[in-house]
CSV table of C-alpha atoms and ligand atoms in Angstrom, one decimal:
chain,number,residue,atom,x,y,z
A,1,UNK,CA,98.5,135.7,64.8
A,2,UNK,CA,95.7,133.3,63.8
A,3,UNK,CA,93.6,132.1,66.7
A,4,UNK,CA,91.2,129.1,66.6
A,5,UNK,CA,88.4,129.1,69.2
A,6,UNK,CA,86.7,125.8,69.7
A,7,UNK,CA,83.0,125.6,70.6
A,8,UNK,CA,79.5,126.5,69.7
A,9,UNK,CA,78.4,128.4,72.8
A,10,UNK,CA,78.0,132.1,73.5
A,11,UNK,CA,81.3,132.0,75.4
A,12,UNK,CA,83.1,130.9,72.2
A,13,UNK,CA,81.4,133.8,70.5
A,14,UNK,CA,82.6,136.4,73.0
A,15,UNK,CA,86.1,134.8,73.1
A,16,UNK,CA,86.3,135.3,69.3
A,17,UNK,CA,84.9,138.8,69.6
A,18,UNK,CA,87.6,139.9,72.1
A,19,UNK,CA,90.4,138.0,70.6
A,20,UNK,CA,89.7,139.7,67.2
A,21,UNK,CA,90.7,143.0,68.8
A,22,UNK,CA,94.4,142.1,68.3
A,23,UNK,CA,94.5,138.8,66.4
A,24,UNK,CA,95.1,138.9,62.6
A,25,UNK,CA,92.5,136.2,62.1
A,26,UNK,CA,90.1,134.4,64.4
A,27,UNK,CA,88.0,131.3,63.3
A,28,UNK,CA,85.6,129.4,65.4
A,29,UNK,CA,85.7,125.6,65.0
A,30,UNK,CA,82.1,124.4,65.4
A,31,UNK,CA,80.4,127.6,66.3
A,32,UNK,CA,76.7,128.0,65.5
A,33,UNK,CA,74.7,129.8,62.9
A,34,UNK,CA,75.0,133.1,64.8
A,35,UNK,CA,78.8,132.9,65.3
A,36,UNK,CA,80.9,135.0,62.9
A,37,UNK,CA,83.8,133.1,61.2
A,38,UNK,CA,82.5,129.7,62.1
A,39,UNK,CA,84.0,126.8,60.3
A,40,UNK,CA,82.9,123.2,60.3
A,41,UNK,CA,86.4,121.6,60.4
A,42,UNK,CA,87.5,120.1,63.7
A,43,UNK,CA,90.5,121.8,65.4
A,44,UNK,CA,92.7,118.9,64.6
A,45,UNK,CA,92.4,119.8,60.9
A,46,UNK,CA,93.0,123.5,61.3
A,47,UNK,CA,96.2,125.5,61.4
A,48,UNK,CA,96.6,128.2,64.0
A,49,UNK,CA,99.1,129.9,66.3
A,50,UNK,CA,96.8,129.5,69.3
A,51,UNK,CA,93.9,127.2,70.1
A,52,UNK,CA,91.4,128.3,72.8
A,53,UNK,CA,88.9,125.6,73.9
A,54,UNK,CA,85.6,127.1,75.2
A,55,UNK,CA,83.5,124.3,76.7
A,56,UNK,CA,84.3,121.7,79.3
A,57,UNK,CA,83.2,118.6,77.4
A,58,UNK,CA,86.0,118.5,74.9
A,59,UNK,CA,88.6,119.3,77.6
A,60,UNK,CA,87.3,116.4,79.8
A,61,UNK,CA,87.5,114.3,76.6
A,62,UNK,CA,91.2,115.1,76.1
A,63,UNK,CA,91.0,117.6,73.1
A,64,UNK,CA,93.8,119.8,74.6
A,65,UNK,CA,96.1,116.7,74.8
A,66,UNK,CA,95.3,115.7,71.3
A,67,UNK,CA,96.1,119.1,69.9
A,68,UNK,CA,99.3,119.4,72.0
A,69,UNK,CA,100.4,116.0,70.6
A,70,UNK,CA,100.1,117.6,67.2
A,71,UNK,CA,102.5,120.4,68.3
A,72,UNK,CA,99.8,123.0,68.7
A,73,UNK,CA,99.8,125.8,71.2
A,74,UNK,CA,96.7,125.3,73.4
A,75,UNK,CA,95.0,127.3,76.1
A,76,UNK,CA,93.0,124.7,78.1
A,77,UNK,CA,94.0,121.9,80.5
A,78,UNK,CA,94.6,118.4,79.5
A,79,UNK,CA,92.4,115.5,80.6
A,80,UNK,CA,94.3,115.2,83.9
A,81,UNK,CA,93.6,118.8,85.0
A,82,UNK,CA,90.1,118.7,83.5
A,83,UNK,CA,89.1,116.1,86.1
A,84,UNK,CA,88.6,119.1,88.4
A,85,UNK,CA,85.3,119.6,86.6
A,86,UNK,CA,84.8,116.1,85.2
A,87,UNK,CA,84.6,114.5,88.6
A,88,UNK,CA,83.4,116.5,91.6
A,89,UNK,CA,84.5,113.7,93.9
A,90,UNK,CA,88.1,113.9,92.6
A,91,UNK,CA,88.0,117.7,92.9
A,92,UNK,CA,86.9,117.4,96.5
A,93,UNK,CA,89.9,115.1,97.2
A,94,UNK,CA,92.3,117.4,95.6
A,95,UNK,CA,91.1,120.5,97.4
A,96,UNK,CA,91.2,118.7,100.7
A,97,UNK,CA,94.9,118.0,100.0
A,98,UNK,CA,95.3,121.7,99.1
A,99,UNK,CA,93.6,122.8,102.3
A,100,UNK,CA,91.0,124.9,100.4
A,101,UNK,CA,87.9,125.7,102.4
A,102,UNK,CA,84.8,123.9,101.0
A,103,UNK,CA,81.6,122.2,102.1
A,104,UNK,CA,81.8,118.9,104.1
A,105,UNK,CA,80.9,116.1,101.8
A,106,UNK,CA,80.9,112.4,101.0
A,107,UNK,CA,80.8,110.5,97.6
A,108,UNK,CA,78.6,107.5,96.9
A,109,UNK,CA,77.8,105.0,94.2
A,110,UNK,CA,75.6,102.8,96.5
A,111,UNK,CA,72.1,104.0,97.1
A,112,UNK,CA,71.6,102.6,100.6
A,113,UNK,CA,74.8,104.1,101.9
A,114,UNK,CA,74.0,107.4,100.2
A,115,UNK,CA,70.5,107.6,101.7
A,116,UNK,CA,71.8,106.7,105.2
A,117,UNK,CA,74.4,109.6,104.9
A,118,UNK,CA,71.8,112.0,103.5
A,119,UNK,CA,69.5,111.4,106.5
A,120,UNK,CA,72.3,112.5,108.9
A,121,UNK,CA,72.5,115.9,107.1
A,122,UNK,CA,70.7,119.1,108.0
A,123,UNK,CA,68.7,121.1,105.4
A,124,UNK,CA,69.3,122.5,102.8
A,125,UNK,CA,70.3,119.2,101.3
A,126,UNK,CA,72.7,119.3,98.4
A,127,UNK,CA,73.0,116.4,95.9
A,128,UNK,CA,75.4,116.7,92.9
A,129,UNK,CA,76.2,114.4,90.0
A,130,UNK,CA,79.9,113.5,90.1
A,131,UNK,CA,80.1,113.9,86.3
A,132,UNK,CA,79.3,116.6,83.8
A,133,UNK,CA,75.7,117.7,83.6
A,134,UNK,CA,75.7,121.1,81.8
A,135,UNK,CA,75.4,122.9,85.1
A,136,UNK,CA,72.1,121.2,85.9
A,137,UNK,CA,73.3,118.3,88.0
A,138,UNK,CA,73.0,120.1,91.4
A,139,UNK,CA,69.9,119.9,93.6
A,140,UNK,CA,69.7,122.2,96.6
A,141,UNK,CA,66.5,121.6,98.5
A,142,UNK,CA,64.9,122.0,102.0
A,143,UNK,CA,62.9,118.7,101.4
A,144,UNK,CA,64.5,115.5,102.5
A,145,UNK,CA,62.0,113.5,100.4
A,146,UNK,CA,63.0,115.5,97.3
A,147,UNK,CA,66.7,114.9,98.0
A,148,UNK,CA,66.1,111.2,98.6
A,149,UNK,CA,64.3,110.9,95.3
A,150,UNK,CA,67.0,112.8,93.5
A,151,UNK,CA,69.7,110.5,95.0
A,152,UNK,CA,67.8,107.5,93.8
A,153,UNK,CA,67.2,108.9,90.3
A,154,UNK,CA,70.8,110.0,89.8
A,155,UNK,CA,72.4,106.8,91.1
A,156,UNK,CA,70.0,104.7,88.9
A,157,UNK,CA,71.2,106.6,85.9
A,158,UNK,CA,67.6,107.8,85.3
A,159,UNK,CA,68.2,111.6,85.5
A,160,UNK,CA,71.7,112.2,84.2
A,161,UNK,CA,72.9,108.9,82.7
A,162,UNK,CA,76.4,107.9,83.6
A,163,UNK,CA,77.3,111.3,85.1
A,164,UNK,CA,74.9,110.6,88.0
A,165,UNK,CA,76.0,107.0,88.8
A,166,UNK,CA,78.2,108.5,91.5
A,167,UNK,CA,76.9,111.4,93.6
A,168,UNK,CA,78.4,113.9,96.0
A,169,UNK,CA,76.2,114.8,98.9
A,170,UNK,CA,77.4,117.9,100.8
A,171,UNK,CA,76.7,120.3,103.5
A,172,UNK,CA,74.4,123.2,102.5
A,173,UNK,CA,76.0,126.6,102.6
A,174,UNK,CA,74.5,130.1,102.3
A,175,UNK,CA,75.7,133.5,101.2
A,176,UNK,CA,76.4,135.6,98.1
A,177,UNK,CA,78.3,133.9,95.3
A,178,UNK,CA,81.2,135.0,93.3
A,179,UNK,CA,82.8,133.6,90.1
A,180,UNK,CA,86.5,134.2,89.9
A,181,UNK,CA,88.4,133.3,86.7
A,182,UNK,CA,92.1,132.7,87.1
A,183,UNK,CA,94.3,132.4,84.0
A,184,UNK,CA,97.0,129.7,84.8
A,185,UNK,CA,100.2,128.8,83.1
A,186,UNK,CA,101.0,125.7,85.1
A,187,UNK,CA,102.9,127.5,87.8
A,188,UNK,CA,101.5,131.0,88.0
A,189,UNK,CA,98.0,132.4,87.9
A,190,UNK,CA,96.5,135.9,87.4
A,191,UNK,CA,92.9,136.8,88.3
A,192,UNK,CA,90.4,138.4,86.0
A,193,UNK,CA,87.9,140.9,87.2
A,194,UNK,CA,85.2,139.0,89.2
A,195,UNK,CA,81.6,138.3,88.2
A,196,UNK,CA,78.4,137.1,89.7
A,197,UNK,CA,76.1,134.8,87.8
A,198,UNK,CA,72.5,133.8,88.2
A,199,UNK,CA,72.2,130.0,88.1
A,200,UNK,CA,68.5,129.5,88.9
A,201,UNK,CA,66.0,129.5,86.1
A,202,UNK,CA,63.5,131.9,87.6
A,203,UNK,CA,63.4,135.3,89.2
A,204,UNK,CA,64.2,135.6,92.9
A,205,UNK,CA,66.6,132.6,92.5
A,206,UNK,CA,63.8,130.1,92.2
A,207,UNK,CA,63.5,127.1,90.1
A,208,UNK,CA,66.0,124.5,88.8
A,209,UNK,CA,69.7,125.2,88.3
A,210,UNK,CA,70.7,126.1,84.8
A,211,UNK,CA,74.0,126.8,83.0
A,212,UNK,CA,73.5,130.4,84.0
A,213,UNK,CA,70.7,132.9,83.2
A,214,UNK,CA,72.7,136.1,83.5
A,215,UNK,CA,75.8,137.8,85.0
A,216,UNK,CA,77.4,141.1,85.8
A,217,UNK,CA,80.9,142.4,86.4
A,218,UNK,CA,82.6,143.9,88.3
A,219,UNK,CA,81.2,142.8,91.7
A,220,UNK,CA,81.2,145.6,94.4
A,221,UNK,CA,81.5,143.1,97.3
A,222,UNK,CA,84.7,141.7,95.8
A,223,UNK,CA,87.4,144.2,96.6
A,224,UNK,CA,91.1,143.8,96.4
A,225,UNK,CA,91.3,142.2,99.9
A,226,UNK,CA,88.8,139.5,99.0
A,227,UNK,CA,90.6,138.8,95.7
A,228,UNK,CA,93.9,138.5,97.7
A,229,UNK,CA,92.2,135.8,99.8
A,230,UNK,CA,91.0,134.1,96.6
A,231,UNK,CA,94.6,134.0,95.4
A,232,UNK,CA,96.2,132.9,98.6
A,233,UNK,CA,93.7,130.4,99.9
A,234,UNK,CA,92.2,129.0,96.8
A,235,UNK,CA,94.0,129.5,93.4
A,236,UNK,CA,97.6,129.1,94.5
A,237,UNK,CA,97.2,126.1,96.8
A,238,UNK,CA,95.1,124.4,94.1
A,239,UNK,CA,97.7,125.0,91.4
A,240,UNK,CA,100.4,123.7,93.9
A,241,UNK,CA,98.3,120.6,94.6
A,242,UNK,CA,97.8,120.0,90.9
A,243,UNK,CA,101.6,120.3,90.4
A,244,UNK,CA,102.1,117.8,93.2
A,245,UNK,CA,100.0,115.4,91.2
A,246,UNK,CA,102.2,116.0,88.2
A,247,UNK,CA,99.6,118.1,86.4
A,248,UNK,CA,100.7,121.1,84.3
A,249,UNK,CA,97.5,123.1,84.4
A,250,UNK,CA,97.4,125.7,81.5
A,251,UNK,CA,94.0,127.1,81.2
A,252,UNK,CA,91.2,128.8,83.2
A,253,UNK,CA,90.7,127.8,86.8
A,254,UNK,CA,87.2,129.1,87.5
A,255,UNK,CA,86.3,129.2,91.2
A,256,UNK,CA,82.7,129.3,92.1
A,257,UNK,CA,82.9,130.8,95.6
A,258,UNK,CA,80.4,131.5,98.4
A,259,UNK,CA,80.8,134.2,101.0
A,260,UNK,CA,79.4,132.3,104.0
A,261,UNK,CA,79.2,133.4,107.6
A,262,UNK,CA,82.3,131.2,108.2
A,263,UNK,CA,84.3,133.0,105.4
A,264,UNK,CA,84.8,132.4,101.7
A,265,UNK,CA,84.3,128.7,100.6
A,266,UNK,CA,84.6,126.9,97.4
A,267,UNK,CA,81.4,125.7,95.8
A,268,UNK,CA,83.0,124.3,92.6
A,269,UNK,CA,85.9,124.4,90.2
A,270,UNK,CA,85.4,124.6,86.5
A,271,UNK,CA,88.2,124.2,83.9
A,272,UNK,CA,87.1,126.9,81.4
A,273,UNK,CA,85.7,130.4,81.4
A,274,UNK,CA,82.3,130.8,82.9
A,275,UNK,CA,79.3,131.1,80.6
A,276,UNK,CA,77.8,133.7,80.9
A,277,UNK,CA,80.6,135.2,83.1
A,278,UNK,CA,82.9,135.4,80.1
A,279,UNK,CA,80.4,137.6,78.3
A,280,UNK,CA,80.7,140.3,81.0
A,281,UNK,CA,84.4,139.8,82.0
A,282,UNK,CA,86.3,139.5,78.7
A,283,UNK,CA,84.9,142.5,76.9
A,284,UNK,CA,85.9,144.6,79.9
A,285,UNK,CA,89.6,143.7,79.4
A,286,UNK,CA,91.7,146.7,78.4
A,287,UNK,CA,94.9,144.6,78.0
A,288,UNK,CA,95.4,142.1,75.3
A,289,UNK,CA,93.6,138.8,75.5
A,290,UNK,CA,95.6,137.1,72.7
A,291,UNK,CA,98.8,137.9,74.5
A,292,UNK,CA,97.4,136.7,77.9
A,293,UNK,CA,96.2,133.4,76.7
A,294,UNK,CA,99.2,132.7,74.4
A,295,UNK,CA,101.6,133.5,77.3
A,296,UNK,CA,99.6,131.2,79.6
A,297,UNK,CA,99.6,128.4,77.0
A,298,UNK,CA,103.4,128.8,76.8
A,299,UNK,CA,103.8,128.5,80.6
A,300,UNK,CA,105.3,131.9,80.7
A,301,UNK,CA,102.9,134.3,82.4
A,302,UNK,CA,105.7,135.9,84.4
A,303,UNK,CA,104.8,139.5,85.1
A,304,UNK,CA,101.6,139.6,83.0
A,305,UNK,CA,98.8,141.6,84.8
A,306,UNK,CA,95.5,141.9,83.0
A,307,UNK,CA,93.8,145.3,83.2
A,308,UNK,CA,90.1,146.2,83.0
A,309,UNK,CA,88.0,149.2,82.1
A,310,UNK,CA,86.0,150.6,85.0
A,311,UNK,CA,82.7,150.3,83.1
A,312,UNK,CA,80.3,147.6,84.2
A,313,UNK,CA,78.8,144.9,82.0
A,314,UNK,CA,75.5,143.1,82.6
A,315,UNK,CA,74.4,140.0,80.6
A,316,UNK,CA,70.8,138.8,80.3
A,317,UNK,CA,70.5,135.3,78.8
A,318,UNK,CA,67.5,134.6,76.5
A,319,UNK,CA,66.6,130.9,76.7
A,320,UNK,CA,63.9,128.8,74.9
A,321,UNK,CA,60.6,128.2,76.7
A,322,UNK,CA,60.8,125.1,78.9
A,323,UNK,CA,64.6,125.4,79.6
A,324,UNK,CA,66.2,123.7,81.4
A,325,UNK,CA,63.9,120.6,81.7
A,326,UNK,CA,62.4,120.5,78.2
A,327,UNK,CA,63.5,123.3,75.9
A,328,UNK,CA,61.1,123.9,73.0
A,329,UNK,CA,63.2,124.9,70.0
A,330,UNK,CA,62.6,126.0,66.4
A,331,UNK,CA,61.3,129.6,66.9
A,332,UNK,CA,62.5,132.2,64.4
A,333,UNK,CA,64.9,134.7,65.9
A,334,UNK,CA,64.2,138.4,65.1
A,335,UNK,CA,67.0,140.3,63.3
A,336,UNK,CA,70.0,140.4,65.5
A,337,UNK,CA,71.1,143.6,63.8
A,338,UNK,CA,68.5,145.5,65.8
A,339,UNK,CA,71.0,145.4,68.7
A,340,UNK,CA,73.0,148.0,66.8
A,341,UNK,CA,70.2,150.5,67.5
A,342,UNK,CA,70.9,150.3,71.2
A,343,UNK,CA,74.2,152.0,72.2
A,344,UNK,CA,76.4,150.1,74.5
A,345,UNK,CA,75.1,146.6,73.8
A,346,UNK,CA,76.2,143.5,72.0
A,347,UNK,CA,74.7,140.1,71.5
A,348,UNK,CA,76.4,136.7,71.5
A,349,UNK,CA,74.8,133.5,70.2
A,350,UNK,CA,74.6,130.0,71.6
A,351,UNK,CA,71.7,127.6,70.6
A,352,UNK,CA,71.2,129.1,67.1
A,353,UNK,CA,70.7,127.3,63.8
A,354,UNK,CA,69.5,128.2,60.3
A,355,UNK,CA,66.2,126.8,58.9
A,356,UNK,CA,65.6,125.7,55.3
A,357,UNK,CA,64.6,129.3,54.4
A,358,UNK,CA,67.9,130.6,55.8
A,359,UNK,CA,66.4,132.2,58.9
A,360,UNK,CA,68.1,132.0,62.3
A,361,UNK,CA,66.1,129.8,64.6
A,362,UNK,CA,66.4,128.6,68.2
A,363,UNK,CA,68.2,125.3,68.5
A,364,UNK,CA,69.2,124.9,72.2
A,365,UNK,CA,68.3,125.8,75.7
A,366,UNK,CA,70.3,129.0,76.1
A,367,UNK,CA,70.1,131.0,72.8
A,368,UNK,CA,71.2,134.6,73.2
A,369,UNK,CA,73.5,136.5,75.6
A,370,UNK,CA,72.5,140.1,75.5
A,371,UNK,CA,75.1,142.3,77.1
A,372,UNK,CA,74.9,146.0,78.1
A,373,UNK,CA,77.9,148.2,79.1
A,374,UNK,CA,77.9,151.5,81.0
A,375,UNK,CA,79.6,153.6,83.7
A,376,UNK,CA,77.4,152.0,86.4
A,377,UNK,CA,75.8,148.6,86.9
A,378,UNK,CA,72.4,150.3,86.7
A,379,UNK,CA,73.2,151.9,83.2
A,380,UNK,CA,74.7,148.7,81.9
A,381,UNK,CA,71.6,146.8,83.1
A,382,UNK,CA,69.2,149.3,81.5
A,383,UNK,CA,71.0,148.9,78.2
A,384,UNK,CA,71.0,145.1,78.4
A,385,UNK,CA,67.2,145.1,79.0
A,386,UNK,CA,66.7,147.6,76.2
A,387,UNK,CA,68.6,145.1,74.0
A,388,UNK,CA,66.3,142.3,75.3
A,389,UNK,CA,63.3,144.3,74.1
A,390,UNK,CA,64.8,144.7,70.6
A,391,UNK,CA,66.2,141.2,69.8
A,392,UNK,CA,64.8,137.8,70.7
A,393,UNK,CA,62.1,135.3,69.6
A,394,UNK,CA,58.6,134.2,70.5
A,395,UNK,CA,58.4,132.9,74.1
A,396,UNK,CA,61.9,133.9,75.0
A,397,UNK,CA,62.5,133.0,78.6
A,398,UNK,CA,64.7,135.4,80.6
A,399,UNK,CA,65.0,136.8,84.1
A,400,UNK,CA,64.0,140.4,84.8
A,401,UNK,CA,66.1,140.6,88.0
A,402,UNK,CA,69.7,140.1,86.6
A,403,UNK,CA,72.0,142.5,88.6
A,404,UNK,CA,68.9,144.2,90.1
A,405,UNK,CA,70.2,144.0,93.7
A,406,UNK,CA,73.7,145.2,92.7
A,407,UNK,CA,72.2,148.2,90.8
A,408,UNK,CA,70.0,149.1,93.7
A,409,UNK,CA,72.9,148.8,96.2
A,410,UNK,CA,74.9,151.1,94.0
A,411,UNK,CA,72.3,153.8,94.0
A,412,UNK,CA,71.8,153.4,97.8
A,413,UNK,CA,75.5,154.0,98.6
B,501,LIG,P1,77.8,123.9,91.2
B,501,LIG,O1,77.4,123.4,89.8
B,501,LIG,O2,78.5,122.9,92.0
B,501,LIG,O3,78.4,125.3,91.1
B,501,LIG,O4,76.4,124.2,91.8
B,501,LIG,C1,75.4,125.0,91.2
B,501,LIG,C2,74.8,126.0,92.2
B,501,LIG,O5,74.2,125.2,93.3
B,501,LIG,C3,75.8,126.9,93.0
B,501,LIG,O6,76.1,128.0,92.2
B,501,LIG,C4,75.1,127.2,94.2
B,501,LIG,O7,74.1,128.2,94.0
B,501,LIG,C5,74.3,125.9,94.5
B,501,LIG,N1,75.1,125.1,95.4
B,501,LIG,C6,76.1,124.2,95.1
B,501,LIG,N2,76.6,123.6,96.2
B,501,LIG,C7,76.0,124.2,97.2
B,501,LIG,C8,76.1,124.0,98.7
B,501,LIG,N3,77.0,123.2,99.2
B,501,LIG,N4,75.3,124.8,99.4
B,501,LIG,C9,74.4,125.6,98.9
B,501,LIG,N5,74.3,125.8,97.6
B,501,LIG,C10,75.1,125.1,96.7
B,502,LIG,N1,77.9,130.1,84.8
B,502,LIG,C1,78.3,128.9,85.3
B,502,LIG,C2,79.2,128.1,84.6
B,502,LIG,O1,79.8,128.6,83.6
B,502,LIG,O2,79.4,127.0,85.0
């Protein structure tokens, strides 16, 4: 089977890497200078037996519909289902109909009304862009003044353009977070092994929200009971609510969940695999990813149950200095082949380009996903950080505490 992956992110790279285990041929439409088998042609101009769309922007812009209209077999929701991520306000309405537990909220386009509502809330204040913002459109702050300024800047279009002209203001929640990826075929869903990601830019979960600075899988707090709750209270009611709207959702339903003192609650839905969650979840699959995604695209998951190796994976993201506010790009990346000297590691590329001398250089905020594998989270983590010491570029920004707490808990128990 020939598979076409669409995207230029590290998630597209890992998708291609894992799909290559069983596909006859995998090409990446777009890709980046560090992605093997990248082609410049758009997916509309490529032939393939299965198309897998990596990032949210083309899904929200209707790429899956355009490819399906050409008769192609596509894994990824159409523009109707992609609204779950493209509009947080719409997502909140849908999950209210589905009875999915989530933070209380209200949606505003008018600054005076938004500020009045904000002042009735208790800290921490949470202000989100309604539209897409590369994972950076969420402010969580103890400061009412900062939240007010953020509401004004978002609604004025000053901080996130059109995506911020509507905002969602919601109740602050607290607790450990969990990313659960469900592969859906329109009617049925199967869960992949859970992951935890690290959204804040700096160690100790400080600094601005990013697309994700690291991840690990599996997650010891997410046992079978908890995953049963995820299926019964979140994924299945959401798929049913989508169907009730006439939406045939074939693609990933990514639930960002928080284990609050009042139980598990939904933070957000995304309509594609998590990045960097995909980098730690997909390589751990012991069953066939091509078959899983092709069957979901066909609406025929039936008795498919993905299986995973017990080994853990830890991903550390190397970003450009200044990310997320003002990434400074153009640094030469050291030889990526050096990762081969560290057993149990692999590197996936995102913001990578080639300069006029043919060298790989940094070209985006998140650049490298360095992943370590091992029988324990601690071993996987040590290997990932050994990889970080071998590959990278001048000024590479990364967090030193990815999966540190989980590795410590593992040794304490
Ligand atoms: P989102 O893009 O909606 O997942 O938000 C990014 C991150 O902001 C989440 O992973 C949480 O860490 C945090 N966050 C979002 N919503 C809330 C909330 N209601 N209460 C507390 N933290 C939140
Ligand atoms: N890691 C967060 C995301 O993919 O949105």
